[in-house]
mmCIF file of C-alpha atoms and ligand atoms in Angstrom:
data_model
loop_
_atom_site.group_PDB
_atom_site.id
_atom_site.type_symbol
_atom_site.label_atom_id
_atom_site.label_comp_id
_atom_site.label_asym_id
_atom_site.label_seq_id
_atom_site.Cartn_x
_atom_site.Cartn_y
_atom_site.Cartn_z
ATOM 1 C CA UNK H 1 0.000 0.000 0.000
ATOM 2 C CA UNK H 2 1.444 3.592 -1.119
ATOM 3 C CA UNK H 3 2.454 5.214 1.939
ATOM 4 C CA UNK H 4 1.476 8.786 2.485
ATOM 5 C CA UNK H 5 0.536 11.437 4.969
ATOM 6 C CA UNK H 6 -2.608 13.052 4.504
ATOM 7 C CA UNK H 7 -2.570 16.710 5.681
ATOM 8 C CA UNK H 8 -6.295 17.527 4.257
ATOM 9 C CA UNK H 9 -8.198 19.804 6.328
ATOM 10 C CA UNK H 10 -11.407 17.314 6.358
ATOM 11 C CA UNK H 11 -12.872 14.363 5.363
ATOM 12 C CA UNK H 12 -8.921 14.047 7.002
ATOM 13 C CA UNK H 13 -6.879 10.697 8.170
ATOM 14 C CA UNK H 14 -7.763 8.356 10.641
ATOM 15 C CA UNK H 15 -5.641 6.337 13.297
ATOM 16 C CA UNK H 16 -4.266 3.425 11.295
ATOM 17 C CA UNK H 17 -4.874 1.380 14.229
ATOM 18 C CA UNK H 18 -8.892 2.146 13.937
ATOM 19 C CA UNK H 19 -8.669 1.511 10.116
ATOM 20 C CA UNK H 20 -7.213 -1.591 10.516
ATOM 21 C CA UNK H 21 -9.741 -3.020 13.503
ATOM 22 C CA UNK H 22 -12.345 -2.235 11.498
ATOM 23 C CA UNK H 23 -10.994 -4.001 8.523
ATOM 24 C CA UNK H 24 -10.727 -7.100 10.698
ATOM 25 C CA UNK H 25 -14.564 -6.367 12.118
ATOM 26 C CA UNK H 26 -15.762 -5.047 8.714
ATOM 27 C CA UNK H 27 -17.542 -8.189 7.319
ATOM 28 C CA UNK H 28 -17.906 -10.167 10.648
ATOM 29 C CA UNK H 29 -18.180 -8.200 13.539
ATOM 30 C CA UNK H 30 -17.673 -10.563 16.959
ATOM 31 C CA UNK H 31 -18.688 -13.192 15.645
ATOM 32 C CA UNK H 32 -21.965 -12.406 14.061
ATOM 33 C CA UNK H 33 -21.707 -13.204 11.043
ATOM 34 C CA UNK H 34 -22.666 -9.718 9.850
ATOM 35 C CA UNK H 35 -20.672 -6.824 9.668
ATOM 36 C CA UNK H 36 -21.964 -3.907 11.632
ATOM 37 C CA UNK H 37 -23.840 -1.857 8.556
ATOM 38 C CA UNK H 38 -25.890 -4.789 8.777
ATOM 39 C CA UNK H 39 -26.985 -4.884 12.272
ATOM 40 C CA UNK H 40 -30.495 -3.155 13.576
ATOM 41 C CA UNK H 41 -30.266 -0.164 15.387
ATOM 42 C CA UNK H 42 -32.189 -1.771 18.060
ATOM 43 C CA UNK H 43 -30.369 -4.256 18.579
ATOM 44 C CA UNK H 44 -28.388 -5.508 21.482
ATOM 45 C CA UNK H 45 -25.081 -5.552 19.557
ATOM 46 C CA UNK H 46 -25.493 -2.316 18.029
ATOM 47 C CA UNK H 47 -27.013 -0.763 21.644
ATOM 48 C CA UNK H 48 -23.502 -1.764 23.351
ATOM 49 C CA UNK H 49 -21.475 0.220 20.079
ATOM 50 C CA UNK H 50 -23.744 3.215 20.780
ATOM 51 C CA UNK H 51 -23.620 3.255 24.835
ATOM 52 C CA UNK H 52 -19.677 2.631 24.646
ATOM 53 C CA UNK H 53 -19.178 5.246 22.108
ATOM 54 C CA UNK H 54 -21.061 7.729 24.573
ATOM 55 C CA UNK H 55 -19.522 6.516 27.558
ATOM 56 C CA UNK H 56 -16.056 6.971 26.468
ATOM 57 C CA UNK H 57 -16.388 10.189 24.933
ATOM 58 C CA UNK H 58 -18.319 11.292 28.544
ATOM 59 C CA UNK H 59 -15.013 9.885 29.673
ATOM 60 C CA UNK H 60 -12.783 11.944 27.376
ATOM 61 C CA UNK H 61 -14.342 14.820 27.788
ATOM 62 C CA UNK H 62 -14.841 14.890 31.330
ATOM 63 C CA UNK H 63 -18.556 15.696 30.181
ATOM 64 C CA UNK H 64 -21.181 16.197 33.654
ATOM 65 C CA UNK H 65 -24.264 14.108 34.098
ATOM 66 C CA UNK H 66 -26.556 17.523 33.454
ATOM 67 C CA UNK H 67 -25.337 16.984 29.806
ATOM 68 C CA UNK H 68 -26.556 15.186 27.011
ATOM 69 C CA UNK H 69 -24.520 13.468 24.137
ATOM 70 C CA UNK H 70 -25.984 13.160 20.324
ATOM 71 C CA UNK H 71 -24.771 11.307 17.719
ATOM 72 C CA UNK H 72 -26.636 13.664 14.735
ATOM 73 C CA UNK H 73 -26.899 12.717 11.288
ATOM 74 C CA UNK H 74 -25.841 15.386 8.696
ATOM 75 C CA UNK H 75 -22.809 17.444 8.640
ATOM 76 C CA UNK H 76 -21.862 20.038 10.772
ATOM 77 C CA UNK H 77 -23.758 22.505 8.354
ATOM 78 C CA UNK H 78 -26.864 21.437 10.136
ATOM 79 C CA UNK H 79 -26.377 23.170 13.177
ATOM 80 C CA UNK H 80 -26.527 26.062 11.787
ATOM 81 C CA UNK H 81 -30.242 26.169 11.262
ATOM 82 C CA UNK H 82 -30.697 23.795 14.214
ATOM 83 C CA UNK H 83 -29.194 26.246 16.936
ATOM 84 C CA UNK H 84 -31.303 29.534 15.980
ATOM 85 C CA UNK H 85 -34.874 27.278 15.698
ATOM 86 C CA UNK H 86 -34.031 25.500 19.066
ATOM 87 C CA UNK H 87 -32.758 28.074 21.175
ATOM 88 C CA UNK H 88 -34.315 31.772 20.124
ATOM 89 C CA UNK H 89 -37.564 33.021 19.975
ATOM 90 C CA UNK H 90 -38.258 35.218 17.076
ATOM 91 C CA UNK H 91 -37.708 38.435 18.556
ATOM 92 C CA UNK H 92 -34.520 37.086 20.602
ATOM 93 C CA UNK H 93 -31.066 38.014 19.683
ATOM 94 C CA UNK H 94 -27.918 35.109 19.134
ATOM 95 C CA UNK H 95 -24.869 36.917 19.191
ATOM 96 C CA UNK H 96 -22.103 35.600 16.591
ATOM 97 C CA UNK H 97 -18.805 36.512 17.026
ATOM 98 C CA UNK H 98 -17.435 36.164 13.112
ATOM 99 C CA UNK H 99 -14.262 34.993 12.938
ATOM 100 C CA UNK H 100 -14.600 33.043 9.455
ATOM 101 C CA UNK H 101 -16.696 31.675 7.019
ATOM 102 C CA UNK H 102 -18.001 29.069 8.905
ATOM 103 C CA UNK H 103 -19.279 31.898 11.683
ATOM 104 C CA UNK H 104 -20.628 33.953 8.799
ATOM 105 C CA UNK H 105 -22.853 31.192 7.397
ATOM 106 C CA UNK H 106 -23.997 29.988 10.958
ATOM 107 C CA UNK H 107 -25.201 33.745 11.350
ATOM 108 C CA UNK H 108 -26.503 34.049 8.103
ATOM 109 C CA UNK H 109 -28.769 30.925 8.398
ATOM 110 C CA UNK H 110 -29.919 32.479 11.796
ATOM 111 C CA UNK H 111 -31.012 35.652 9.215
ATOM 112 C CA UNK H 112 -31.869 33.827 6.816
ATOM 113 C CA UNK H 113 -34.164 31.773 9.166
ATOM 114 C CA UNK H 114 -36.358 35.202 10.640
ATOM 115 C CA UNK H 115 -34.042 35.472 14.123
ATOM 116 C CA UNK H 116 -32.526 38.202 14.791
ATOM 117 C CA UNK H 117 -28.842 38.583 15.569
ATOM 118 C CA UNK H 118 -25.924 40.605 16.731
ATOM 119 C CA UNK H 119 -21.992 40.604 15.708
ATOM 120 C CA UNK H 120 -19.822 41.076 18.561
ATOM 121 C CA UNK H 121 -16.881 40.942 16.177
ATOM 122 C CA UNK H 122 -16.143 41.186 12.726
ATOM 123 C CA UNK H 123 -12.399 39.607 11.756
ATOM 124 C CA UNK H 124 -13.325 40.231 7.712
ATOM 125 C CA UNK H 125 -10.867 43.345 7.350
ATOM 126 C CA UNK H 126 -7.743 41.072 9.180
ATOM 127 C CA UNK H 127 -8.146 38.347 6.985
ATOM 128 C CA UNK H 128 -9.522 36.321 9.905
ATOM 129 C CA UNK H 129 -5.870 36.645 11.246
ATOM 130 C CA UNK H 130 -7.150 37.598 14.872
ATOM 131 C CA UNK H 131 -9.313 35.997 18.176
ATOM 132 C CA UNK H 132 -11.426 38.599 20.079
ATOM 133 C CA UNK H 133 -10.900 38.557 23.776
ATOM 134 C CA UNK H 134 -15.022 38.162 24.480
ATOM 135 C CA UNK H 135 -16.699 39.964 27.538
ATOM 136 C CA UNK H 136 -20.371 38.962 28.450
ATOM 137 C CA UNK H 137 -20.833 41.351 30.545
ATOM 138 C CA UNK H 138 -20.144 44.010 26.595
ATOM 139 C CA UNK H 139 -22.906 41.641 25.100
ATOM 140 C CA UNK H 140 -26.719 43.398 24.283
ATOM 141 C CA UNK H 141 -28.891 42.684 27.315
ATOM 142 C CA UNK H 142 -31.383 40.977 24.650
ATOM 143 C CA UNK H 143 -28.594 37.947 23.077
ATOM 144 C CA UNK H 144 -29.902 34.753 24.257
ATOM 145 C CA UNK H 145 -26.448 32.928 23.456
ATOM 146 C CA UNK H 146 -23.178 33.680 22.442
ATOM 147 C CA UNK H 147 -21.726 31.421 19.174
ATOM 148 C CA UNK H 148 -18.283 31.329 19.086
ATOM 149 C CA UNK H 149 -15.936 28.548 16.085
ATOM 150 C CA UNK H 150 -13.718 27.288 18.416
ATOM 151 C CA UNK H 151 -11.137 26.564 16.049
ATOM 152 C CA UNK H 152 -11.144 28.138 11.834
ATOM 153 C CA UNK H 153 -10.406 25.334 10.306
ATOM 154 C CA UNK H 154 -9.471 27.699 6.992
ATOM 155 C CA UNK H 155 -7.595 30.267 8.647
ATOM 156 C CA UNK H 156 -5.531 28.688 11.180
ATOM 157 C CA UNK H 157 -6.535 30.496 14.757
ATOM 158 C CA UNK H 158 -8.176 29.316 17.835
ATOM 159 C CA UNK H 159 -9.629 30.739 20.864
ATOM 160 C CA UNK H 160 -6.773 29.647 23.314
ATOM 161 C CA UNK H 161 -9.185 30.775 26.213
ATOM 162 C CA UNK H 162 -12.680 30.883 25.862
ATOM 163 C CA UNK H 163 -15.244 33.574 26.659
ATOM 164 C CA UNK H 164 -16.706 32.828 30.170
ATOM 165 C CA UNK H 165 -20.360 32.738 29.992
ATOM 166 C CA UNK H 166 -22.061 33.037 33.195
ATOM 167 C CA UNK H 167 -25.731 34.243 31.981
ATOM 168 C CA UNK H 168 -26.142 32.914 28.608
ATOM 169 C CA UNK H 169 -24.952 29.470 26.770
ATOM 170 C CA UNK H 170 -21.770 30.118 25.094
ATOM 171 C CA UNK H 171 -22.203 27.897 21.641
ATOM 172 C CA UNK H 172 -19.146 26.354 19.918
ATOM 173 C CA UNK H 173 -18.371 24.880 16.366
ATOM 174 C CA UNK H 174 -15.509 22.605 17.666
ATOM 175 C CA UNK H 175 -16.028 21.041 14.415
ATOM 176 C CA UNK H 176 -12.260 21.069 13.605
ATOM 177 C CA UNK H 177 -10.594 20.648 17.550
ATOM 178 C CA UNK H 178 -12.579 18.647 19.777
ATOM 179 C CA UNK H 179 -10.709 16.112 21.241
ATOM 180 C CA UNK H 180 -7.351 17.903 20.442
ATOM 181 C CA UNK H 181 -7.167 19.337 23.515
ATOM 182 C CA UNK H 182 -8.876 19.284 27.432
ATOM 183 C CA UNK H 183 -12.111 21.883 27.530
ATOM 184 C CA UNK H 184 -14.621 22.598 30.507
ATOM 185 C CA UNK H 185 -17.412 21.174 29.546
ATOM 186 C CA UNK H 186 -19.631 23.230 31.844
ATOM 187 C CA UNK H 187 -17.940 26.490 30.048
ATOM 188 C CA UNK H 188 -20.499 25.645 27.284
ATOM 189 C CA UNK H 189 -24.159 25.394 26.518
ATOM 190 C CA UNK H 190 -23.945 23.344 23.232
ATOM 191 C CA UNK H 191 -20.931 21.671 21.449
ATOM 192 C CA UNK H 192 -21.135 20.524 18.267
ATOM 193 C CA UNK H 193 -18.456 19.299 16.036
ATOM 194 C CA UNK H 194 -18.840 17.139 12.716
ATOM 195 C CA UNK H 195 -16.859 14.178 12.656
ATOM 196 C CA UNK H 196 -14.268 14.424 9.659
ATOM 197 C CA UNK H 197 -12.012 16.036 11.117
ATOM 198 C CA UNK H 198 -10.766 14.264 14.752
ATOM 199 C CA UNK H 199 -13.703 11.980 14.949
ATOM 200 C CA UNK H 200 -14.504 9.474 12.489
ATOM 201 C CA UNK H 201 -16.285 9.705 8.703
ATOM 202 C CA UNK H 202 -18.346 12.547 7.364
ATOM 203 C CA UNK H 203 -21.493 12.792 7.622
ATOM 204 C CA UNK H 204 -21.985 12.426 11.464
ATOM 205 C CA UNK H 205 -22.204 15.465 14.238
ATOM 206 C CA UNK H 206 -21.526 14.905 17.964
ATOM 207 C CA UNK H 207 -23.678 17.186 19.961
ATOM 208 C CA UNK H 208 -23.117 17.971 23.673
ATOM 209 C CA UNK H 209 -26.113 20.355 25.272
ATOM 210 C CA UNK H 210 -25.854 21.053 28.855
ATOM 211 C CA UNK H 211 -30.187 19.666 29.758
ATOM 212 C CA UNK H 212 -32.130 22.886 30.652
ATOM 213 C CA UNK H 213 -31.847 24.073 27.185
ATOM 214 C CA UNK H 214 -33.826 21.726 25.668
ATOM 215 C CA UNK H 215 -36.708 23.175 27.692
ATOM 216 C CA UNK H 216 -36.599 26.407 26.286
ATOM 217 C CA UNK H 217 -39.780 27.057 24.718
ATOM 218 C CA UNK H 218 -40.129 27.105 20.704
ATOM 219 C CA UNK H 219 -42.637 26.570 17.985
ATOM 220 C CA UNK H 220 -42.344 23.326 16.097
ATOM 221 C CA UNK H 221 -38.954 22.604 14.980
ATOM 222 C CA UNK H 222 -38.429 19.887 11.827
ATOM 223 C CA UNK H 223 -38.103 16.834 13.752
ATOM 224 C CA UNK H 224 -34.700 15.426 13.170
ATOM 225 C CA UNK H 225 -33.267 19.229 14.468
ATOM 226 C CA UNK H 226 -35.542 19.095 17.507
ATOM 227 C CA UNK H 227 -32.708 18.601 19.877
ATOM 228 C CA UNK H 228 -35.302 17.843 22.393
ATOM 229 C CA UNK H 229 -36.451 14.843 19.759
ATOM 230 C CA UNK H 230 -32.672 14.320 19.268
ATOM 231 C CA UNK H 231 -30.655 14.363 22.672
ATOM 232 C CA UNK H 232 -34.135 12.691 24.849
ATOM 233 C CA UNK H 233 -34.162 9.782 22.409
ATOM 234 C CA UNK H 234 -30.441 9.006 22.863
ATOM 235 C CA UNK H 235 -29.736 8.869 19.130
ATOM 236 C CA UNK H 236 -32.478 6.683 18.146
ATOM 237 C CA UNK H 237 -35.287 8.571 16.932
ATOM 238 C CA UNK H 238 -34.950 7.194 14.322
ATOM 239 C CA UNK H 239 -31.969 4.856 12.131
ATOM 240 C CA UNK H 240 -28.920 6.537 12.813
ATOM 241 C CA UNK H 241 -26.017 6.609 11.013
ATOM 242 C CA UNK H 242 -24.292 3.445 12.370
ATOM 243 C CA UNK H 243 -21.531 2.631 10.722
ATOM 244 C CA UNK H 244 -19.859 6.259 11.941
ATOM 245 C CA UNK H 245 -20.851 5.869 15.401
ATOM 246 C CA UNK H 246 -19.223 2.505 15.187
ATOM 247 C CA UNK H 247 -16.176 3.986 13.665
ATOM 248 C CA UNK H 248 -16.410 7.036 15.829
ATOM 249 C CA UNK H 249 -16.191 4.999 18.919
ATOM 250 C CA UNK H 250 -12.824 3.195 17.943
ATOM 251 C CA UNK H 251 -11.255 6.507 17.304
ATOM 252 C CA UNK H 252 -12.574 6.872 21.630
ATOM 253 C CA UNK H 253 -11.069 3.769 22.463
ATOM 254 C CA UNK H 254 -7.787 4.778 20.351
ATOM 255 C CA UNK H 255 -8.007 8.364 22.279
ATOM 256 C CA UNK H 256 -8.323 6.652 25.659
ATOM 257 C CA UNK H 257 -5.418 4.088 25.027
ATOM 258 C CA UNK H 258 -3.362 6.562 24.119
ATOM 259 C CA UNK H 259 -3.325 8.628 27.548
ATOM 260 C CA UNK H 260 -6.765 10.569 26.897
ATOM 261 C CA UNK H 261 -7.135 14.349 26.269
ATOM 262 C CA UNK H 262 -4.142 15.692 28.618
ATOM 263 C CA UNK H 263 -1.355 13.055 26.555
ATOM 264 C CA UNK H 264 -3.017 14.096 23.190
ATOM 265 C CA UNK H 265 -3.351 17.395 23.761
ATOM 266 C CA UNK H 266 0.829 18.020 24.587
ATOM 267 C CA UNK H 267 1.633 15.633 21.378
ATOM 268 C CA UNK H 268 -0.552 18.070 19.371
ATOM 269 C CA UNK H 269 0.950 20.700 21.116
ATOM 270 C CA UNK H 270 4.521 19.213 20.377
ATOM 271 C CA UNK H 271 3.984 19.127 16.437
ATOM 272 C CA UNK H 272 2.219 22.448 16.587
ATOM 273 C CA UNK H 273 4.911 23.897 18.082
ATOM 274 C CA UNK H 274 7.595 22.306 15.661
ATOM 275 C CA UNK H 275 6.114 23.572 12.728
ATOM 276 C CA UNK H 276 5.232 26.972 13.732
ATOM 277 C CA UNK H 277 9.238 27.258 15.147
ATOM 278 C CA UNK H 278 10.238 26.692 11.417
ATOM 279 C CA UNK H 279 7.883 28.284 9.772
ATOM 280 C CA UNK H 280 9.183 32.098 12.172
ATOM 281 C CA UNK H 281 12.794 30.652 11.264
ATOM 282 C CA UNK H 282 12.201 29.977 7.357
ATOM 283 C CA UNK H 283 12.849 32.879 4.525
ATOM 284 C CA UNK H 284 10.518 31.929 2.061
ATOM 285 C CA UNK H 285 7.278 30.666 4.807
ATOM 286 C CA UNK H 286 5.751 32.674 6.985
ATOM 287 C CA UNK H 287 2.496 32.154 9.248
ATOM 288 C CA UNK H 288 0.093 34.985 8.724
ATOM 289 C CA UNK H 289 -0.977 33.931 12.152
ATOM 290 C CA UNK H 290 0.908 35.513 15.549
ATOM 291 C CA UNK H 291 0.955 34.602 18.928
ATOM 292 C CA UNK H 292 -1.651 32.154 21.320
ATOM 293 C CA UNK H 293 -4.385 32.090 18.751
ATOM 294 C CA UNK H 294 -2.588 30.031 16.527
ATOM 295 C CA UNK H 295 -4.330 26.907 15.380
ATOM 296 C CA UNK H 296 -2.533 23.400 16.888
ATOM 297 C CA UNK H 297 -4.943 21.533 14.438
ATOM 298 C CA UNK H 298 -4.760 24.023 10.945
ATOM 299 C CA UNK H 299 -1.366 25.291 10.518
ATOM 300 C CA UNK H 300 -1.897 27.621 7.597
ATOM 301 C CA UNK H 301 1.605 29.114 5.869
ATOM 302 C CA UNK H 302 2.070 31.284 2.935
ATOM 303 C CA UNK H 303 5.156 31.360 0.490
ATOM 304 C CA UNK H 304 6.796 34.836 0.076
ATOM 305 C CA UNK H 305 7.212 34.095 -3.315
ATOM 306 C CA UNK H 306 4.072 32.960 -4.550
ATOM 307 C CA UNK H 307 5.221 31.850 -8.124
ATOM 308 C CA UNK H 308 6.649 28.863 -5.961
ATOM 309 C CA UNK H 309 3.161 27.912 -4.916
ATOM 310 C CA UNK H 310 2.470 25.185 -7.760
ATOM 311 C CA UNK H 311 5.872 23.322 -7.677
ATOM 312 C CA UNK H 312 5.414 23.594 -3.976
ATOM 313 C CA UNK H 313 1.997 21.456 -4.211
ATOM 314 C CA UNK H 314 3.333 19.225 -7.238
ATOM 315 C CA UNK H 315 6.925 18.191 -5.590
ATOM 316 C CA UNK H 316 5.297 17.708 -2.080
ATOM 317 C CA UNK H 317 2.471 15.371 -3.648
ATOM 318 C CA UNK H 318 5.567 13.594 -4.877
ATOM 319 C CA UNK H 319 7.049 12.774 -1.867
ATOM 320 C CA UNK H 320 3.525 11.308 -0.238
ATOM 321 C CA UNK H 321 2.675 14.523 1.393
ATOM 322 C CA UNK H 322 -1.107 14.919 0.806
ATOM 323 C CA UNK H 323 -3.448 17.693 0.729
ATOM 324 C CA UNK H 324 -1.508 21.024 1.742
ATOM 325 C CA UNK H 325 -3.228 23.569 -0.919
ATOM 326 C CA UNK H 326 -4.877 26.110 1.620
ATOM 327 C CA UNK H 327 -8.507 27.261 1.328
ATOM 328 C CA UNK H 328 -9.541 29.025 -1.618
ATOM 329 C CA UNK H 329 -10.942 31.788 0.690
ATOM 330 C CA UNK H 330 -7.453 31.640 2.769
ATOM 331 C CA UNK H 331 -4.792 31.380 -0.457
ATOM 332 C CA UNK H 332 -1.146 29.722 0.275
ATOM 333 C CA UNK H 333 -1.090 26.715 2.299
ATOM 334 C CA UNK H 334 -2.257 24.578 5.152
ATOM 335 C CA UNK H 335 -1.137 21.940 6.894
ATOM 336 C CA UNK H 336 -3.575 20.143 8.594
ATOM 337 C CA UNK H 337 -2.423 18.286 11.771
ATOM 338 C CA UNK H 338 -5.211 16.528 13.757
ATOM 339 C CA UNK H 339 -4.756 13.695 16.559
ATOM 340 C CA UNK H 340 -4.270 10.956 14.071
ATOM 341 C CA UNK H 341 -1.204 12.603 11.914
ATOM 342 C CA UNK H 342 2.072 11.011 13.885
ATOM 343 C CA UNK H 343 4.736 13.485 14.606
ATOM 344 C CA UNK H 344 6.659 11.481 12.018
ATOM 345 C CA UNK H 345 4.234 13.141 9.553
ATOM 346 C CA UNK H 346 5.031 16.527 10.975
ATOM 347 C CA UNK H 347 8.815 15.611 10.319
ATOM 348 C CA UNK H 348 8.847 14.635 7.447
ATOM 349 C CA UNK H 349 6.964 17.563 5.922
ATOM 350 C CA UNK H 350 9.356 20.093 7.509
ATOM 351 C CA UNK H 351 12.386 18.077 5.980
ATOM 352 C CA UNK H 352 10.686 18.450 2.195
ATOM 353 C CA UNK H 353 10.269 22.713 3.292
ATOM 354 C CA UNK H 354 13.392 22.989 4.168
ATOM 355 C CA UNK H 355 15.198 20.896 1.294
ATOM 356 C CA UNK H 356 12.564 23.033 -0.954
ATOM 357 C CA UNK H 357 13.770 26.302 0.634
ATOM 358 C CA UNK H 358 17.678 25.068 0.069
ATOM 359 C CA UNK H 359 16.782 24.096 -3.417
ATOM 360 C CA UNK H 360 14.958 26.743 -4.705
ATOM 361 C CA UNK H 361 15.153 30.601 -2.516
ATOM 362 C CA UNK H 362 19.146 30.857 -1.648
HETATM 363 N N1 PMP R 1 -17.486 24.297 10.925
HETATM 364 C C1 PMP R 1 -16.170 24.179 10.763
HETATM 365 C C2 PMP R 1 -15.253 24.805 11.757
HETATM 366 C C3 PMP R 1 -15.652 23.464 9.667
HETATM 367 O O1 PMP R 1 -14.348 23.352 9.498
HETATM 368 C C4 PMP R 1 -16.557 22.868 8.755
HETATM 369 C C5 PMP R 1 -16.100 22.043 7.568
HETATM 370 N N2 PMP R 1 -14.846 22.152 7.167
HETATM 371 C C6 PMP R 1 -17.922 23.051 8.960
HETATM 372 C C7 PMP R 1 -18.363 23.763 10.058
HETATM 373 C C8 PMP R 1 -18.948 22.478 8.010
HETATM 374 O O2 PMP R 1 -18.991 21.121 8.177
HETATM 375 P P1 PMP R 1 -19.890 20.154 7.251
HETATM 376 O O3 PMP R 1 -19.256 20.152 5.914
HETATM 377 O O4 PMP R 1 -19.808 18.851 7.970
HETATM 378 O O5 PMP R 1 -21.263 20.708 7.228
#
């Protein structure tokens, strides 16, 4: 098998060890006879996948028992209309703090959906270079939640601390960190993050909601984004999406075998931190992102020169190092390093920089 490491932002790679236990499961899973796509959802054997999935994530995450876990269908996308129809009232306010295209679509949908809502801060004129430092206390007396994306997957910056949230549910997109590094659970209403990234296959959401606010009152919501519906029925309203909870619950197990959050967090840290130390030492890359707000999961990087750009992608693809065009919307590169890319990975791709630098911008 060609051996390569996949730096794509998201659907992204997987722990080999995961891919390879469910290769060994995929057509007969313990002795079944049936691999798990073909098991019922109400089932006994498919009822232990789900509850071991939950319980090791609640493990993970350190998540309280006055929170509920979902396994949603769709992508994270979703959420966006799912958030505004379960949590405001039409003439309530859900404050957005904008810093990137996934932000500005959440809010739009809100919009586009008849809610009304506020921007606490606008990073369009930076690029989406920069973090706001949030205050509660500086949001309108009217917002009924604060959404923050906990991590821009395009640009490359993460809150390092979040806003603290006493009166109102701070909301996150963690679609593109969750699990790459220890969170307060109880710091948040709702977590959401779609799977592709650190989690499993696309397709599937994980959904965290601390209880009380799925009895805030609201006019009928499409049933499958009723979190009410959703979070009370344990994921099995109706069929779920089994075969990524199934995989989604290996990539648990892998997390908890390999230390849990604290261990995975400091390796994440460690190839963060060896990237960005080249990248401030290199001539031709630089990181249009500064100081704590860089990203541990998106490493974006530009060339000085840009006319380097194409042989850049072409040689690197060469040498089995996948996926490092950046975002159309963020130009120049991006290096994608979730839990499952080995430090090996992060190596080897700041070897092929530097022998590119050497070979090319004396
Ligand atoms: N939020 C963030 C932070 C993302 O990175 C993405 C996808 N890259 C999305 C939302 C949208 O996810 P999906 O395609 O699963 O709807």
């Amino acid at each position: 098998m060609k051996k390569v490491y996949n730096f794509n932002a998201g659907p992204a790679m997987l722990p080999v060890e995961v891919m390879e236990k469910a290769q060994v499961e995929f057509r007969d899973y313990e002795n079944s006879g049936m691999s798990v796509m073909e098991i019922s959802h109400r089932g006994k054997t498919f009822q232990k996948i789900l509850d071991t999935a939950e319980e090791n994530l609640r493990k993970l995450l350190n998540i309280p028992s006055n929170y509920l876990v979902a396994f949603l269908p769709g992508g994270a996308t979703l959420q966006f209309s799912s958030i505004p129809l379960n949590l405001l009232q039409k003439e309530e306010i859900g404050a957005y703090s904008l810093t990137g295209v996934w932000a500005v679509k959440a809010e739009k949908e809100a919009r586009n959906l008849g809610y009304k809502t506020t921007i606490v801060f606008d990073g369009k004129e930076k690029n989406y270079t920069e973090i706001p430092n949030l205050k509660e206390e500086l949001l309108p007396e009217n917002a009924k939640y604060l959404y923050i994306t906990s991590n821009n997957t395009i640009y490359g910056t993460r809150y390092s601390q979040f806003p603290k949230c006493k009166k109102i549910p701070l909301i996150a997109d963690m679609t593109s960190e969750l699990l790459s590094r220890k969170i307060l659970v109880e710091d948040f209403g709702y977590i959401f993050a779609g799977a592709q990234k650190n989690i499993g296959p696309a397709g599937l959401t994980i959904g965290i909601i601390r209880k009380e606010l799925l009895e805030i009152p609201k006019k009928h919501v499409p049933i499958l984004l009723d979190f009410k519906v959703y979070f009370e029925s344990k994921s099995l309203y109706n069929t779920p999406p089994t075969y990524l909870i199934y995989i989604s619950g290996l990539v648990f197990e892998w997390c908890l075998q390999r230390g849990g959050l604290e261990k995975i967090q400091k390796t994440n840290e460690e190839k963060a931190n060896l990237l960005y130390k080249f990248l401030d030492s290199s001539k031709l890359y630089y990181a249009p992102v500064q100081g704590e707000n860089r990203s541990i999961m998106n490493v974006v990087f530009h060339l000085k020169d840009k006319t380097f750009e194409e042989k850049f992608i072409l040689e690197s693809e060469k040498e089995g190092l996948i996926g490092l065009k950046g975002h159309r919307d963020a130009g120049g590169m991006r290096a994608s390093i979730y839990n499952a890319m080995p430090i090996e990975g992060v190596i080897q791709l700041i070897q092929f920089m530097k022998a590119f630098e050497e070979r090319y911008y004396k």
